[in-house]
Tab-separated table of C-alpha atoms and ligand atoms in Angstrom:
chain	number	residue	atom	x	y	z
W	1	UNK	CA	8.172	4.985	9.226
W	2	UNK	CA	7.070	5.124	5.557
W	3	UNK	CA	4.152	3.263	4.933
W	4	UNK	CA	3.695	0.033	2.431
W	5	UNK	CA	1.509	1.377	-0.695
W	6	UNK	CA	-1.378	-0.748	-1.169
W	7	UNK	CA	-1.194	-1.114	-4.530
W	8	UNK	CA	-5.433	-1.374	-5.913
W	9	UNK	CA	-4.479	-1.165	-9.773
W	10	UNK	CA	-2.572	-4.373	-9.665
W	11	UNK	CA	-4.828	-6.431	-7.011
W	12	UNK	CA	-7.752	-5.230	-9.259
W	13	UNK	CA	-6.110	-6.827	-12.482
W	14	UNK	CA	-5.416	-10.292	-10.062
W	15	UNK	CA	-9.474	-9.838	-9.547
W	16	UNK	CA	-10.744	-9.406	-13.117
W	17	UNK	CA	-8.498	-12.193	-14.655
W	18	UNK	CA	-9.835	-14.430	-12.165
W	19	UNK	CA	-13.646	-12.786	-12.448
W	20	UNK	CA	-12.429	-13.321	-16.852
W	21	UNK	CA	-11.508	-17.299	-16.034
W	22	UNK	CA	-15.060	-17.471	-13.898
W	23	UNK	CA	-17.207	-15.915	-17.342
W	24	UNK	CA	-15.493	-18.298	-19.311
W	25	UNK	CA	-16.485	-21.256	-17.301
W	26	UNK	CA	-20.320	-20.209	-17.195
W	27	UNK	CA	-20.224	-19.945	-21.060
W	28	UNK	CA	-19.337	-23.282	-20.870
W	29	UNK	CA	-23.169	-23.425	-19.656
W	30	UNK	CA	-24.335	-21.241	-22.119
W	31	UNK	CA	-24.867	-18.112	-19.911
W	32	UNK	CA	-22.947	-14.580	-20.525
W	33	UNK	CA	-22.840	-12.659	-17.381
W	34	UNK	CA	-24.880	-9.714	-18.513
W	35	UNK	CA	-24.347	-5.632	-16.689
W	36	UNK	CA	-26.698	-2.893	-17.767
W	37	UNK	CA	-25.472	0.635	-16.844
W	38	UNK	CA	-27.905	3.540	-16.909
W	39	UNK	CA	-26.618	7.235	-17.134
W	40	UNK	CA	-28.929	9.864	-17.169
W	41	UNK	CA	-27.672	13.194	-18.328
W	42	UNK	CA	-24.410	14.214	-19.066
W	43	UNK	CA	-21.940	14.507	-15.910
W	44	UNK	CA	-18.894	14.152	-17.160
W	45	UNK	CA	-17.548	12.616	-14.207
W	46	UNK	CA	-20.014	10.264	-14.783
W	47	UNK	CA	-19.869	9.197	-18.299
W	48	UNK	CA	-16.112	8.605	-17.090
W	49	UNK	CA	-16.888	6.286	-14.471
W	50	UNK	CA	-19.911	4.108	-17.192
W	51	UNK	CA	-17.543	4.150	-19.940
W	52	UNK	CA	-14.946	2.143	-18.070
W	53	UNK	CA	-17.313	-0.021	-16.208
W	54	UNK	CA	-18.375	-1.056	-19.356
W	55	UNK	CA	-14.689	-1.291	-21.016
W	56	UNK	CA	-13.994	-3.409	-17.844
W	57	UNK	CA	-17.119	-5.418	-18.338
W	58	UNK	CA	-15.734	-6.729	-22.141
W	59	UNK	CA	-12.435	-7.266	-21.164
W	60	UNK	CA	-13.753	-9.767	-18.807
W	61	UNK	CA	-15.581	-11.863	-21.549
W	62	UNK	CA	-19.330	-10.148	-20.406
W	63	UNK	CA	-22.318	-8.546	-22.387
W	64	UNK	CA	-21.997	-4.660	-21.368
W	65	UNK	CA	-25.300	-2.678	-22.522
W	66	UNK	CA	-24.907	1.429	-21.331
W	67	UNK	CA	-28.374	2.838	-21.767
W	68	UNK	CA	-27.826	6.712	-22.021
W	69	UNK	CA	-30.980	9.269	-21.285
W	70	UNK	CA	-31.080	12.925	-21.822
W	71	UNK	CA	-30.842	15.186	-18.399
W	72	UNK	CA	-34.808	16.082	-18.677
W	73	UNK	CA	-35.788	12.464	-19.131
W	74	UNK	CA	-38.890	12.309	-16.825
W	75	UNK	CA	-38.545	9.967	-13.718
W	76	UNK	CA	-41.551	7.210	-15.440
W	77	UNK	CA	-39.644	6.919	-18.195
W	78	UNK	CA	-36.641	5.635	-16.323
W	79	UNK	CA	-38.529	3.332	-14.151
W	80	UNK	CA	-39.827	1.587	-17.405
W	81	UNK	CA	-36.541	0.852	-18.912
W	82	UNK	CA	-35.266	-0.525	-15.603
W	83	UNK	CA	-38.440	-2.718	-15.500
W	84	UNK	CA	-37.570	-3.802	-19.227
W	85	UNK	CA	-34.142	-4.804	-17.741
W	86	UNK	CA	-35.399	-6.273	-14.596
W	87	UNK	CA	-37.140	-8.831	-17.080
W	88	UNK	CA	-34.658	-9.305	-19.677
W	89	UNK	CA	-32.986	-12.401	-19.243
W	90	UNK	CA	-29.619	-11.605	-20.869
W	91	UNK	CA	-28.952	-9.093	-17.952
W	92	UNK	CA	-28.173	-10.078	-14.435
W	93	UNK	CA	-26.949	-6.598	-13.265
W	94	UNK	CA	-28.210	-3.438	-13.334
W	95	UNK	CA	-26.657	0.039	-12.220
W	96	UNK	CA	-27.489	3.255	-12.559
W	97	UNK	CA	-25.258	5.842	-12.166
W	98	UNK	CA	-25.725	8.727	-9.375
W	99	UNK	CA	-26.063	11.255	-8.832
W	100	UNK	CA	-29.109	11.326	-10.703
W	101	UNK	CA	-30.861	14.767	-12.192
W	102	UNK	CA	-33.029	16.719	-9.288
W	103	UNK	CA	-36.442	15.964	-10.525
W	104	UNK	CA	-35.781	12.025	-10.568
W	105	UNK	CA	-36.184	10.482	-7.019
W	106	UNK	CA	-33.447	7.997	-6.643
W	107	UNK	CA	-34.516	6.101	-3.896
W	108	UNK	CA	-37.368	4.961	-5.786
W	109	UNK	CA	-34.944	4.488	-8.784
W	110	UNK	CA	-33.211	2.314	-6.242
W	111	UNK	CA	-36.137	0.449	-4.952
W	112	UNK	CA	-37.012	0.004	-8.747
W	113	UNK	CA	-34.370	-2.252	-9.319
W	114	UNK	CA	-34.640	-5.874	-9.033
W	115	UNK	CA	-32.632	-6.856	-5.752
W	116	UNK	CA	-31.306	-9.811	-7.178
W	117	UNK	CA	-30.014	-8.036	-9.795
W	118	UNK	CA	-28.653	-5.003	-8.117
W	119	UNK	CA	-25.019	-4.916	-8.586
W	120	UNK	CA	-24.276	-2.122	-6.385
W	121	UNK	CA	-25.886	-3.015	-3.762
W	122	UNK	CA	-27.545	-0.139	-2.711
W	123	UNK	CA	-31.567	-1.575	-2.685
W	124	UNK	CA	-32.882	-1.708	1.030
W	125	UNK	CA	-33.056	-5.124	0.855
W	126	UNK	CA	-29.669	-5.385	0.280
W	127	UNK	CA	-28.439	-3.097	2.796
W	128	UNK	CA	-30.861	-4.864	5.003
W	129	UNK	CA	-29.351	-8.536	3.968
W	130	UNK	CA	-25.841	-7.005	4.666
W	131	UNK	CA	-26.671	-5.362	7.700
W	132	UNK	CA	-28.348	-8.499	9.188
W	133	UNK	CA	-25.119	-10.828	8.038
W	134	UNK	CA	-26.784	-12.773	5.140
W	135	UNK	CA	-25.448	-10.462	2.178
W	136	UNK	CA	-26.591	-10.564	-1.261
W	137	UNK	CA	-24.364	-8.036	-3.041
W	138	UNK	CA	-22.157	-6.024	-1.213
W	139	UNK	CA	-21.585	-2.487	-2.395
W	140	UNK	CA	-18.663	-2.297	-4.823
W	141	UNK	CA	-16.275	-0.037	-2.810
W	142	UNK	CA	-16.704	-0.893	0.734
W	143	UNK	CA	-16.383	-4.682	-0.598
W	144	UNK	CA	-12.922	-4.052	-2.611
W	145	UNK	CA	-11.516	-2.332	0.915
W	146	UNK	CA	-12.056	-5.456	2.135
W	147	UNK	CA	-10.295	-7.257	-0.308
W	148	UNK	CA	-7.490	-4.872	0.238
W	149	UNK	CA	-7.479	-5.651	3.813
W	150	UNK	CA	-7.880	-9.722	3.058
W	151	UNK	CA	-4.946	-9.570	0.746
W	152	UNK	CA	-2.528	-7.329	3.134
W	153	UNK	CA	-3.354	-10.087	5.869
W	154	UNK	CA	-4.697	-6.640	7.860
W	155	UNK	CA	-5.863	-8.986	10.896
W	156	UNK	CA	-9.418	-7.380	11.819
W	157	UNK	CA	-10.875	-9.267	14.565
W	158	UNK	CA	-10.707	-7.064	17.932
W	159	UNK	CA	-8.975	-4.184	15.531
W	160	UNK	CA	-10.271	-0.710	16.315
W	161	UNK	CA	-11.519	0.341	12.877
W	162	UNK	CA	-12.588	4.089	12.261
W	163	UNK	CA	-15.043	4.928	9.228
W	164	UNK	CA	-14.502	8.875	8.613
W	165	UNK	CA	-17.858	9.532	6.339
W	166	UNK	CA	-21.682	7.906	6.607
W	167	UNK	CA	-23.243	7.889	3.444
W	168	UNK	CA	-24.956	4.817	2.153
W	169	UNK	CA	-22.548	4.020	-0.559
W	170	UNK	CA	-19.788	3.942	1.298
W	171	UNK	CA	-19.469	4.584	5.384
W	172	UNK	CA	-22.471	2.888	6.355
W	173	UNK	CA	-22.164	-0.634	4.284
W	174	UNK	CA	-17.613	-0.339	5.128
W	175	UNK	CA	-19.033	-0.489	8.736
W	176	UNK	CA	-21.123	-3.070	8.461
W	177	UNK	CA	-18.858	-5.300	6.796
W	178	UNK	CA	-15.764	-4.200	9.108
W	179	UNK	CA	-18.118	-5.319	11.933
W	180	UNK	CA	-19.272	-8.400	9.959
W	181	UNK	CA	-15.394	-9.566	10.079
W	182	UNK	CA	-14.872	-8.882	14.008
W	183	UNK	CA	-13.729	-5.256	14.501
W	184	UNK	CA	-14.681	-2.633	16.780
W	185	UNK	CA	-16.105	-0.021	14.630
W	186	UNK	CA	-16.563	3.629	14.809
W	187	UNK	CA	-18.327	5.743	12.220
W	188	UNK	CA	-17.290	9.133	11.989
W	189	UNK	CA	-19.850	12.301	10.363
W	190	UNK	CA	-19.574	15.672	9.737
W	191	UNK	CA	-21.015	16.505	13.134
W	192	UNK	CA	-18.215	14.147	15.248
W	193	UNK	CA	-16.408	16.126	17.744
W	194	UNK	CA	-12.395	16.107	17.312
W	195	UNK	CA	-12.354	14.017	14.731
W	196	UNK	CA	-8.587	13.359	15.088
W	197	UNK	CA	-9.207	12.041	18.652
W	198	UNK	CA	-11.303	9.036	17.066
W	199	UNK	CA	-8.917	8.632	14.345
W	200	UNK	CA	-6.392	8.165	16.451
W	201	UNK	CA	-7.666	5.143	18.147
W	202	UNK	CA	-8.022	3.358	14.590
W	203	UNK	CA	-5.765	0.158	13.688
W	204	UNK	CA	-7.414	0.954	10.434
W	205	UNK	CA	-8.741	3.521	9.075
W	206	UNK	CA	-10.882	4.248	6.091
W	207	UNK	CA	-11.772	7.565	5.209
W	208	UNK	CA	-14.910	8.460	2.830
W	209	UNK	CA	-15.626	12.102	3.079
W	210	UNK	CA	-15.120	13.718	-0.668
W	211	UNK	CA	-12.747	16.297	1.545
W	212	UNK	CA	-9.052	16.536	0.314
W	213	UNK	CA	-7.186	17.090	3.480
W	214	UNK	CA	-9.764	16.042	5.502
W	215	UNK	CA	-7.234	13.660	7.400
W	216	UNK	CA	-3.796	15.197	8.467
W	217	UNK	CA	-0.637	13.001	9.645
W	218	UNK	CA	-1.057	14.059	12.951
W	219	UNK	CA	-4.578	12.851	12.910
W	220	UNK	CA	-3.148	9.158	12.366
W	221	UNK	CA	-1.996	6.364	14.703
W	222	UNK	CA	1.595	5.096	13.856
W	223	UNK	CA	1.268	1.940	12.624
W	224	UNK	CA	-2.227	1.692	11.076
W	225	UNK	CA	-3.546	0.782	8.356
W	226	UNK	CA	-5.485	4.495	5.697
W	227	UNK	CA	-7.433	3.255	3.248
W	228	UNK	CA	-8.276	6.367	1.296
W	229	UNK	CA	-12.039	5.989	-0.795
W	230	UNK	CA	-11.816	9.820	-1.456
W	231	UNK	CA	-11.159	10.945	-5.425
W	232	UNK	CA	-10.903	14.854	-5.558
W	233	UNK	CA	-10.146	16.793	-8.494
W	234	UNK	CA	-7.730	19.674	-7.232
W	235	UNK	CA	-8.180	22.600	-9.286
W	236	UNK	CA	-4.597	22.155	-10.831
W	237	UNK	CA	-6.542	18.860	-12.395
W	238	UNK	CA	-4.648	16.827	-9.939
W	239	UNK	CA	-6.007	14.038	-8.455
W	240	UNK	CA	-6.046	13.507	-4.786
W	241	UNK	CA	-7.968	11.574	-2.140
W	242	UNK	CA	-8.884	12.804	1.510
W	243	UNK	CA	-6.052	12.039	3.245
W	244	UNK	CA	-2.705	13.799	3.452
W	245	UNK	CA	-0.768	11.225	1.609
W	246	UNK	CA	2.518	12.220	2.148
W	247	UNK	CA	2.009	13.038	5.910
W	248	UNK	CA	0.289	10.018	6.098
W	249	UNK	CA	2.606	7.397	4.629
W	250	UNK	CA	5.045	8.955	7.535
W	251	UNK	CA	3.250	7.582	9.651
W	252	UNK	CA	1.292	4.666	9.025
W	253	UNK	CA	2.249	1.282	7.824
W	254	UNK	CA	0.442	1.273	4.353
W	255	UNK	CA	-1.725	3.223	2.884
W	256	UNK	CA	-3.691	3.478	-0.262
W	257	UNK	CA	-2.553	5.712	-2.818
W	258	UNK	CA	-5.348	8.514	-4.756
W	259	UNK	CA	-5.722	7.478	-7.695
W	260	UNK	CA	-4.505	3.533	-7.881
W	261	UNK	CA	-5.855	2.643	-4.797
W	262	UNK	CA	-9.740	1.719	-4.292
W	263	UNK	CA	-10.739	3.350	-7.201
W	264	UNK	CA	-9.900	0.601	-9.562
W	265	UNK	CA	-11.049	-2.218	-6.761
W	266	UNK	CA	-14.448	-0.544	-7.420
W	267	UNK	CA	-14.999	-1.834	-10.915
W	268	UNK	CA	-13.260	-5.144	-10.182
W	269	UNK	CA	-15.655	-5.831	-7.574
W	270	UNK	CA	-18.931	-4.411	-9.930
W	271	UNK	CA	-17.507	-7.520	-12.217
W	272	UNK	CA	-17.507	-9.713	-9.347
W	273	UNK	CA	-21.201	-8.834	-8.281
W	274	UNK	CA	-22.389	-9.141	-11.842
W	275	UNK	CA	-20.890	-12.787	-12.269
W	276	UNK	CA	-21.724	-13.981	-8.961
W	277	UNK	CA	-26.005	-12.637	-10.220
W	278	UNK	CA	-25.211	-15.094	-13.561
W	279	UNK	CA	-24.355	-17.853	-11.800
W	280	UNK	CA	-26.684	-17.761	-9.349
W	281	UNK	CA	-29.475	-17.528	-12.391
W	282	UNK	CA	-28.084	-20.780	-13.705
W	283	UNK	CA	-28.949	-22.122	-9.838
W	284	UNK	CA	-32.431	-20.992	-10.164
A	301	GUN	N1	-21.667	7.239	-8.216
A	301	GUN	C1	-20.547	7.269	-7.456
A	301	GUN	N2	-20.229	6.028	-7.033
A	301	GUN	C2	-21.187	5.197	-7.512
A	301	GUN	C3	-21.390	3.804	-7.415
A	301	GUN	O1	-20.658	3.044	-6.772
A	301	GUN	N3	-22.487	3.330	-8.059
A	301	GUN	C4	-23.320	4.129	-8.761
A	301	GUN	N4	-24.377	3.570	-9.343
A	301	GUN	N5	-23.150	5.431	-8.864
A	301	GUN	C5	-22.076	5.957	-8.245
């Protein structure tokens, strides 16, 4: 078998003209969907990842404001300027990128934000909304896997779905909203005991684990669906995701590609979040 390629870059350019058609409608009502993005210190993996959030944000008709603090800024200082943006009208989403510099505590960043204006989803409110079936925002990633799935007509109700990875950005909310649409969910750590033996149960399988080659082709059940979240820099400069691809797309029936896969989904769905905040300020 060689799998179908779920193709993210062009189902993300299907999302942001529609998310660009939205904007323009709400200026119609005199409201600009506003995102804030806050990078503190210089990763330059991050300043990557803010500068095209915020390209991404103007192409879609919205206010982008990037807020960039030096790596020492102390952790007060930060919490002020998110304040300032939790009361500025003109913004309705605010992210800050992580990882954030050691002395900074980022759950209280986190906590800091407004949860109606938290675009990524990550506040415990949100993560509690989500996890209790009345969402708010769902994170970015886990939420454009799921409009992967919706547009490949994956059926998920009753499907054995396997989540390889736990973290709170992406295992843990992917599970929640796998279960939230009907499947039987499994979330894989770093602890799990033959990992291939759980994979191999999985109708679909999404794999989050920042491990290139962390999922083999023998490790995968013909027929089902990889969705790969992983983006690895390979020391050649190549770009790769978690999953064997090759070995992989021999067996399954579609797969995401690394990069062009959820990557770009990401950003579409940030864009979605942060429209979906303005118009629900022109409710309230
Ligand atoms: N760093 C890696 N992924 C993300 C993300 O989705 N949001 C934020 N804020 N930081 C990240």
């Amino acid at each position: 078998m060689t799998a179908r390629i779920i193709d993210g870059k062009a189902l993300s350019g299907k999302v942001r003209a529609e998310v660009a058609q939205r904007v323009h409608a709400l200026q119609k009502h005199g409201v600009t969907p506003g995102l804030a993005v806050v990078l503190v210190g210089e990763n330059p993996a991050s300043q990557v990842y803010v500068r095209n959030k915020a390209a991404a944000c103007e192409a879609a008709g919205m206010l982008s404001r990037v807020i960039s603090l030096g790596e020492d800024t102390p952790e007060e200082e930060l919490l002020n300027v998110i304040e300032a943006l939790n009361a500025d009208p003109a913004i309705h989403g605010i992210l800050v990128q992580l990882p954030l510099p050691g002395h900074i505590d980022t759950g209280l960043v986190i906590e800091t934000i407004s949860a109606t204006k938290d675009v990524d989803g990550f506040h415990v409110s949100n993560a509690g909304l989500l996890m209790t079936g009345r969402p708010l925002f769902r994170p970015c990633t886990p939420y454009g896997v799921m409009k992967m799935l919706e547009s490949e007509n994956v059926p998920l109700r009753g499907a054995e779905a396997v989540v390889v990875g736990a973290s709170n950005i992406v295992g843990k909310p992917m599970a929640m909203l796998l279960l939230a649409a009907g499947a039987t969910v499994t979330i894989c750590n770093s602890k799990t005991r033959d990992l291939g033996a759980q994979t191999r149960r999985a109708d679909v399988l999404v794999v989050a684990t920042g491990k290139p080659g962390m999922i083999q082709g023998d490790m995968i059940k013909p027929g089902a669906v990889v969705i790969d979240v992983g983006i690895n820099r390979l020391e050649s400069g190549k770009l790769t995701g978690d999953v064997d691809f090759d070995a992989a797309a021999q067996v399954a029936a579609a797969i995401t590609p690394v990069p062009g896969g959820v990557g770009p989904m990401t950003i579409a769905m940030l864009l979605v979040n942060t429209l979906e905040a303005a118009e629900r300020s022109l409710r309230t």
